Amino acid sequence: MAKKEFKSESKRLLDLMINSIYTNKDIFLRELISNASDALDKVYYESLTNKDIKVKRKDLAIQIVYDKEKRLLSIIDNGCGMTKEELEENLGTIAKSGSLSFKENMTKDEKIDIIGQFGVGFYSAFMVSDKIQVLSKSVLAEDAYLWESEGADGYTIKKAEKEDHGTEITLHIKEDTDDYEYSKYLEEYELKSLVTKYSDYIRFPIKMEVTHHELKDEEKHEYEDHKEVEVLNSMVPIWKKKKSDVSDEEYDNFYMDKFSDYDKPLRVISSSVEGITSYKSLLFIPSHAPYDYYTQEYEKGLALYSNGVLIMEKCADLLPDYFSFIKGVVDSEDLSLNISRELLQESQSLKLIAKNIEGKIRKELENMLKEERETYISFFKTFGVQLKYGVYNNFGQDKDKLKDLVMFYSSRHEKLITLQEYVQEMKEGQEAIYYASGASVDKIQALPQVEQVRDKEYDILYLTDYVDEFCITAIQEYEGKKFVNVSDGNLDLESEEEKEATKKVNEDNEELLKAMCDEIKEVNEVRFSNKLKSHPVCLTTKGDVSIEMQKVFDAMPNDMGIKAQTVLEINEKHPIAEKLKKLYKKDKEEFLTYTKILYSEARIIAGLPIDNPTEISKLICDVISK
Ligand code: ADP
């Protein structure tokens, strides 16, 4: 029979894994047990709605069988099993997303990172075995199949015999090497302790034959060994245990196993609520974003159980979008098992639980911000974009819940601060919350418009994320203070005399400014200003759309035609102002050349592209070669 190849990326991932760069080989057992447990959940859940499937909850179990001589270790379940197609589909591809990018010469850490990102899953078994057999019969099919593989070069599938539905995974455990003692996975003691360490909470019995030493003759001190099948795990779901009875390590292990993360969670939030609707929940804030978090493929949701029985792996209705990064489990006896998914969505109990959970997560984050700022900042750097997105999403309906959780970079403190902190530290006489946006802190710092506000010793929020300005626009004002973009044409920081003086200059030069405005079609206005200290020009905006927002709109696939209304401001105290006035009288052509060059300068400073770079560079050359 022809050997089938793994899909190419799977093959490379497998290569990496087999070459044992993943440090903790022990985890293969918990991965296989966890898959078996899922399969048992599935068959039980199916049986509730499909009368043809007859299974009793009490008969569902996982078995571990080992044979030291033959070096075989089997994990057996009577779960849903797999059809031939499912064997192909599930065990023939490792990284289903296909978005893996392997680089040549990756460092060890990068490799571990890649494997970690995908959750090690079934393939981790190749870390300890040189051959794996999967004998499976689907509960929905007549035939059983045997899947076999010796590693990266491929696998075979053939028809086989198996009486009951379920899956039997047999590992041919590797020979010991100088570096690693694989034989330990064939030892009763080791297997027992791995199960209690990693899989204790599994809600189905994990059975294994265990040796008992029994005193045969008290006088002679003679013992006799006899074997008995025992259940190794306590079967109490971790979320049903009292918080004080669960160690941090147990929570971490549960999280890493259940949600396929290679890193511990940043925070564990457990709660037990009694009331109109009672439930227990165990939630986790991951310490880093899942690899697919910012893609379309990412599915939010919490695992939903009804008294220990899984109803749904990812119940999306339990989490608002802005907390979509939260992982976890909710278990409520008040949710009926037989309820259809459509009815479940409508259930008042579910809505109530969702509302409570939202509040709980928010409280937790607020406390973290108050009490463990560094941890919060690390969280915010990972998931802050999602919170900011939550502020402006749905027309800002959730902004009040989230506005105290968002942070922005402060020019004064040179680090992230909250809006409340900004407002508390506002200077006397300061009326507004100032912000400036750009691609990076350095670039914003260099903006001519920033200078005037900094001179007043006002703090400025530097917005560098594309969502920032939308977020701030949605909040509108904080504690009665409006947000003002330093690039807003009506910044209004001058004294009355200064304003008068500027107004006069503009009036006196009305014609000149109009000529400039006519020359540059895209700008809505050209004016002299005294807000610029050392810089000759800058580009500001009128109205609600800023230049940075326009950049975001421009990058969107469908051009909505939203444009910022721009103003070219010329520093009235800069020698260029006099020069323009002179040229306007003497040499109109040269005047227009200068206009074009100055406008291009303003665009460059604003981080905008120049549509006619060849023409502009020629004009500059003409001027400087004179
Ligand atoms: P994951 O469990 O993260 O999806 P795995 O590589 O561990 O990834 O498993 C791939 C798939 O193979 C599972 O999603 C499941 O559909 C199937 N599978 C694995 N083990 C079993 C089993 N014991 N019984 C039924 N299906 C299984």
mmCIF file of C-alpha atoms in Angstrom, residues 258-482:
data_model
loop_
_atom_site.group_PDB
_atom_site.id
_atom_site.type_symbol
_atom_site.label_atom_id
_atom_site.label_comp_id
_atom_site.label_asym_id
_atom_site.label_seq_id
_atom_site.Cartn_x
_atom_site.Cartn_y
_atom_site.Cartn_z
ATOM 1 C CA LYS A 258 -7.002 22.595 27.697
ATOM 2 C CA PHE A 259 -6.154 25.642 25.635
ATOM 3 C CA SER A 260 -2.994 24.367 23.984
ATOM 4 C CA ASP A 261 -0.724 27.110 25.171
ATOM 5 C CA TYR A 262 2.965 26.650 25.836
ATOM 6 C CA ASP A 263 2.981 29.433 28.386
ATOM 7 C CA LYS A 264 1.320 29.867 31.737
ATOM 8 C CA PRO A 265 -1.636 32.226 31.891
ATOM 9 C CA LEU A 266 -1.062 35.771 33.081
ATOM 10 C CA ARG A 267 -4.063 35.537 35.386
ATOM 11 C CA VAL A 268 -6.497 32.944 36.651
ATOM 12 C CA ILE A 269 -9.981 34.150 37.567
ATOM 13 C CA SER A 270 -12.187 31.633 39.293
ATOM 14 C CA SER A 271 -15.650 32.232 40.596
ATOM 15 C CA SER A 272 -18.585 30.382 42.001
ATOM 16 C CA VAL A 273 -21.925 32.124 41.858
ATOM 17 C CA GLU A 274 -25.137 31.081 43.588
ATOM 18 C CA GLY A 275 -28.352 32.853 42.714
ATOM 19 C CA ILE A 276 -31.159 32.907 40.173
ATOM 20 C CA THR A 277 -28.638 31.311 37.904
ATOM 21 C CA SER A 278 -25.836 29.401 39.571
ATOM 22 C CA TYR A 279 -22.584 28.640 37.846
ATOM 23 C CA LYS A 280 -18.905 28.129 38.301
ATOM 24 C CA SER A 281 -16.400 29.688 36.005
ATOM 25 C CA LEU A 282 -12.691 29.423 35.566
ATOM 26 C CA LEU A 283 -11.245 32.057 33.294
ATOM 27 C CA PHE A 284 -7.735 32.768 32.100
ATOM 28 C CA ILE A 285 -6.017 35.791 30.691
ATOM 29 C CA PRO A 286 -3.314 34.436 28.374
ATOM 30 C CA SER A 287 0.137 35.913 28.763
ATOM 31 C CA HIS A 288 0.530 36.307 25.016
ATOM 32 C CA ALA A 289 -1.772 36.504 22.042
ATOM 33 C CA PRO A 290 -2.608 33.202 20.338
ATOM 34 C CA TYR A 291 -0.868 32.965 16.974
ATOM 35 C CA ASP A 292 -4.124 33.452 15.081
ATOM 36 C CA TYR A 293 -5.581 36.065 17.412
ATOM 37 C CA TYR A 294 -5.514 38.891 14.944
ATOM 38 C CA THR A 295 -6.794 36.804 12.031
ATOM 39 C CA GLN A 296 -10.252 35.964 10.739
ATOM 40 C CA GLU A 297 -9.799 32.380 11.861
ATOM 41 C CA TYR A 298 -9.714 33.171 15.551
ATOM 42 C CA GLU A 299 -12.890 32.098 17.334
ATOM 43 C CA LYS A 300 -13.702 33.599 20.685
ATOM 44 C CA GLY A 301 -15.699 31.748 23.305
ATOM 45 C CA LEU A 302 -15.719 29.830 26.558
ATOM 46 C CA ALA A 303 -16.203 26.099 26.982
ATOM 47 C CA LEU A 304 -19.713 25.584 28.294
ATOM 48 C CA TYR A 305 -20.633 22.689 30.564
ATOM 49 C CA SER A 306 -23.862 21.658 32.178
ATOM 50 C CA ASN A 307 -22.977 19.998 35.429
ATOM 51 C CA GLY A 308 -19.728 18.590 34.157
ATOM 52 C CA VAL A 309 -20.960 17.591 30.696
ATOM 53 C CA LEU A 310 -19.633 19.566 27.793
ATOM 54 C CA ILE A 311 -22.313 21.374 25.791
ATOM 55 C CA MET A 312 -20.172 23.526 23.591
ATOM 56 C CA GLU A 313 -16.437 23.918 23.104
ATOM 57 C CA LYS A 314 -16.596 27.626 22.278
ATOM 58 C CA CYS A 315 -19.682 29.471 23.346
ATOM 59 C CA ALA A 316 -19.190 32.878 21.761
ATOM 60 C CA ASP A 317 -22.174 34.485 23.476
ATOM 61 C CA LEU A 318 -20.399 34.306 26.798
ATOM 62 C CA LEU A 319 -17.781 36.892 25.843
ATOM 63 C CA PRO A 320 -18.011 40.376 24.417
ATOM 64 C CA ASP A 321 -15.686 41.001 21.470
ATOM 65 C CA TYR A 322 -13.462 43.252 23.508
ATOM 66 C CA PHE A 323 -12.668 40.357 25.843
ATOM 67 C CA SER A 324 -12.319 37.806 23.052
ATOM 68 C CA PHE A 325 -8.816 36.893 24.272
ATOM 69 C CA ILE A 326 -10.180 35.320 27.473
ATOM 70 C CA LYS A 327 -10.063 31.533 27.646
ATOM 71 C CA GLY A 328 -11.983 29.441 30.087
ATOM 72 C CA VAL A 329 -14.773 27.235 31.244
ATOM 73 C CA VAL A 330 -18.293 27.878 32.507
ATOM 74 C CA ASP A 331 -20.334 25.177 34.187
ATOM 75 C CA SER A 332 -23.961 25.682 35.138
ATOM 76 C CA GLU A 333 -26.575 23.219 36.263
ATOM 77 C CA ASP A 334 -29.229 25.663 35.181
ATOM 78 C CA LEU A 335 -28.545 25.087 31.520
ATOM 79 C CA SER A 336 -30.357 22.147 30.056
ATOM 80 C CA LEU A 337 -28.243 19.662 28.186
ATOM 81 C CA ASN A 338 -30.844 18.952 25.571
ATOM 82 C CA ILE A 339 -31.350 22.519 24.593
ATOM 83 C CA SER A 340 -30.607 23.368 20.973
ATOM 84 C CA ARG A 341 -27.884 25.882 20.272
ATOM 85 C CA GLU A 342 -30.403 28.379 18.929
ATOM 86 C CA LEU A 343 -32.498 28.214 22.090
ATOM 87 C CA LEU A 344 -29.398 28.352 24.215
ATOM 88 C CA GLN A 345 -28.496 31.691 22.673
ATOM 89 C CA GLU A 346 -31.868 33.029 23.735
ATOM 90 C CA SER A 347 -31.633 31.644 27.240
ATOM 91 C CA GLN A 348 -31.913 34.232 29.982
ATOM 92 C CA SER A 349 -29.590 32.208 32.176
ATOM 93 C CA LEU A 350 -26.874 32.344 29.566
ATOM 94 C CA LYS A 351 -27.321 36.086 29.162
ATOM 95 C CA LEU A 352 -27.084 36.577 32.888
ATOM 96 C CA ILE A 353 -23.933 34.493 33.115
ATOM 97 C CA ALA A 354 -22.393 36.425 30.235
ATOM 98 C CA LYS A 355 -23.161 39.715 31.938
ATOM 99 C CA ASN A 356 -21.648 38.571 35.229
ATOM 100 C CA ILE A 357 -18.567 37.254 33.515
ATOM 101 C CA GLU A 358 -18.043 40.494 31.649
ATOM 102 C CA GLY A 359 -18.202 42.392 34.929
ATOM 103 C CA LYS A 360 -15.886 39.968 36.644
ATOM 104 C CA ILE A 361 -13.221 40.255 33.974
ATOM 105 C CA ARG A 362 -13.484 44.018 34.027
ATOM 106 C CA LYS A 363 -13.087 44.131 37.814
ATOM 107 C CA GLU A 364 -10.090 41.873 37.586
ATOM 108 C CA LEU A 365 -8.438 44.130 35.028
ATOM 109 C CA GLU A 366 -9.244 47.250 37.037
ATOM 110 C CA ASN A 367 -7.664 45.702 40.098
ATOM 111 C CA MET A 368 -4.648 44.595 38.151
ATOM 112 C CA LEU A 369 -4.182 48.125 36.859
ATOM 113 C CA LYS A 370 -4.440 49.487 40.376
ATOM 114 C CA GLU A 371 -2.354 46.922 42.182
ATOM 115 C CA GLU A 372 0.017 45.403 39.678
ATOM 116 C CA ARG A 373 0.699 48.040 37.134
ATOM 117 C CA GLU A 374 3.613 46.279 35.464
ATOM 118 C CA THR A 375 1.531 43.160 34.897
ATOM 119 C CA TYR A 376 -1.294 45.273 33.557
ATOM 120 C CA ILE A 377 1.016 47.073 31.172
ATOM 121 C CA SER A 378 2.301 43.773 29.885
ATOM 122 C CA PHE A 379 -1.311 42.689 29.414
ATOM 123 C CA PHE A 380 -2.191 45.967 27.751
ATOM 124 C CA LYS A 381 0.686 45.765 25.323
ATOM 125 C CA THR A 382 -0.680 42.401 24.193
ATOM 126 C CA PHE A 383 -4.424 42.961 24.201
ATOM 127 C CA GLY A 384 -4.866 46.727 24.553
ATOM 128 C CA VAL A 385 -5.762 47.102 20.898
ATOM 129 C CA GLN A 386 -8.775 44.888 21.534
ATOM 130 C CA LEU A 387 -9.953 47.072 24.415
ATOM 131 C CA LYS A 388 -9.500 50.228 22.361
ATOM 132 C CA TYR A 389 -11.404 48.613 19.561
ATOM 133 C CA GLY A 390 -14.138 47.802 22.084
ATOM 134 C CA VAL A 391 -14.393 51.486 22.972
ATOM 135 C CA TYR A 392 -15.381 52.593 19.494
ATOM 136 C CA ASN A 393 -17.065 49.448 18.220
ATOM 137 C CA ASN A 394 -20.891 49.437 18.055
ATOM 138 C CA PHE A 395 -20.967 53.218 17.986
ATOM 139 C CA GLY A 396 -19.204 53.452 21.300
ATOM 140 C CA GLN A 397 -21.930 51.738 23.322
ATOM 141 C CA ASP A 398 -19.407 50.131 25.679
ATOM 142 C CA LYS A 399 -17.039 53.053 25.971
ATOM 143 C CA ASP A 400 -17.928 53.892 29.549
ATOM 144 C CA LYS A 401 -17.097 50.374 30.669
ATOM 145 C CA LEU A 402 -13.722 50.475 29.031
ATOM 146 C CA LYS A 403 -12.466 54.037 29.077
ATOM 147 C CA ASP A 404 -10.626 53.572 32.361
ATOM 148 C CA LEU A 405 -8.852 50.486 31.117
ATOM 149 C CA VAL A 406 -7.219 52.050 28.087
ATOM 150 C CA MET A 407 -3.785 53.633 28.271
ATOM 151 C CA PHE A 408 -1.847 55.948 26.042
ATOM 152 C CA TYR A 409 1.751 57.052 25.854
ATOM 153 C CA SER A 410 2.332 60.281 27.731
ATOM 154 C CA SER A 411 4.888 62.798 26.476
ATOM 155 C CA ARG A 412 5.545 63.952 30.017
ATOM 156 C CA HIS A 413 6.006 60.559 31.642
ATOM 157 C CA GLU A 414 7.400 58.836 28.571
ATOM 158 C CA LYS A 415 5.301 55.782 29.334
ATOM 159 C CA LEU A 416 1.694 54.583 29.282
ATOM 160 C CA ILE A 417 -0.828 56.390 31.464
ATOM 161 C CA THR A 418 -4.610 56.279 31.875
ATOM 162 C CA LEU A 419 -6.971 59.096 30.977
ATOM 163 C CA GLN A 420 -7.730 59.588 34.625
ATOM 164 C CA GLU A 421 -4.064 60.098 35.382
ATOM 165 C CA TYR A 422 -3.821 62.598 32.557
ATOM 166 C CA VAL A 423 -6.754 64.625 33.802
ATOM 167 C CA GLN A 424 -5.540 64.571 37.399
ATOM 168 C CA GLU A 425 -2.242 66.069 36.377
ATOM 169 C CA MET A 426 -3.577 68.732 34.070
ATOM 170 C CA LYS A 427 -1.999 72.144 34.541
ATOM 171 C CA GLU A 428 -3.977 75.054 35.768
ATOM 172 C CA GLY A 429 -5.637 76.743 32.895
ATOM 173 C CA GLN A 430 -5.390 73.696 30.701
ATOM 174 C CA GLU A 431 -8.782 73.088 29.185
ATOM 175 C CA ALA A 432 -8.339 70.078 27.001
ATOM 176 C CA ILE A 433 -6.673 66.702 26.708
ATOM 177 C CA TYR A 434 -4.070 67.057 23.987
ATOM 178 C CA TYR A 435 -3.035 64.277 21.711
ATOM 179 C CA ALA A 436 -0.924 63.829 18.631
ATOM 180 C CA SER A 437 -0.854 60.868 16.331
ATOM 181 C CA GLY A 438 1.759 59.329 14.106
ATOM 182 C CA ALA A 439 3.587 56.169 13.212
ATOM 183 C CA SER A 440 5.919 56.193 16.218
ATOM 184 C CA VAL A 441 6.755 58.178 19.320
ATOM 185 C CA ASP A 442 9.879 59.585 17.633
ATOM 186 C CA LYS A 443 7.942 60.710 14.613
ATOM 187 C CA ILE A 444 5.280 62.396 16.694
ATOM 188 C CA GLN A 445 7.929 64.059 18.815
ATOM 189 C CA ALA A 446 9.328 65.637 15.668
ATOM 190 C CA LEU A 447 5.997 67.083 14.543
ATOM 191 C CA PRO A 448 6.149 70.896 14.376
ATOM 192 C CA GLN A 449 2.672 71.134 15.904
ATOM 193 C CA VAL A 450 3.786 69.331 19.044
ATOM 194 C CA GLU A 451 6.280 72.042 19.936
ATOM 195 C CA GLN A 452 3.775 74.704 20.863
ATOM 196 C CA VAL A 453 1.852 72.438 23.232
ATOM 197 C CA ARG A 454 5.009 71.160 24.852
ATOM 198 C CA ASP A 455 6.167 74.733 25.372
ATOM 199 C CA LYS A 456 3.104 75.281 27.502
ATOM 200 C CA GLU A 457 4.224 72.255 29.509
ATOM 201 C CA TYR A 458 1.020 70.442 28.722
ATOM 202 C CA ASP A 459 1.192 66.684 28.596
ATOM 203 C CA ILE A 460 0.411 65.176 25.195
ATOM 204 C CA LEU A 461 -0.894 61.690 24.545
ATOM 205 C CA TYR A 462 1.051 60.182 21.683
ATOM 206 C CA LEU A 463 -1.158 57.889 19.663
ATOM 207 C CA THR A 464 0.744 55.326 17.660
ATOM 208 C CA ASP A 465 -1.830 52.577 17.156
ATOM 209 C CA TYR A 466 -4.159 52.897 14.214
ATOM 210 C CA VAL A 467 -7.155 52.392 16.504
ATOM 211 C CA ASP A 468 -6.111 55.067 18.997
ATOM 212 C CA GLU A 469 -7.647 58.061 17.374
ATOM 213 C CA PHE A 470 -10.902 56.273 16.653
ATOM 214 C CA CYS A 471 -10.977 55.243 20.284
ATOM 215 C CA ILE A 472 -10.439 58.792 21.485
ATOM 216 C CA THR A 473 -12.967 60.183 19.050
ATOM 217 C CA ALA A 474 -15.524 57.716 20.419
ATOM 218 C CA ILE A 475 -14.865 58.707 24.031
ATOM 219 C CA GLN A 476 -15.366 62.350 23.005
ATOM 220 C CA GLU A 477 -14.556 63.768 26.408
ATOM 221 C CA TYR A 478 -13.232 62.579 29.729
ATOM 222 C CA GLU A 479 -14.439 64.191 32.953
ATOM 223 C CA GLY A 480 -15.716 67.101 30.955
ATOM 224 C CA LYS A 481 -12.407 67.650 29.144
ATOM 225 C CA LYS A 482 -12.480 67.473 25.394
#
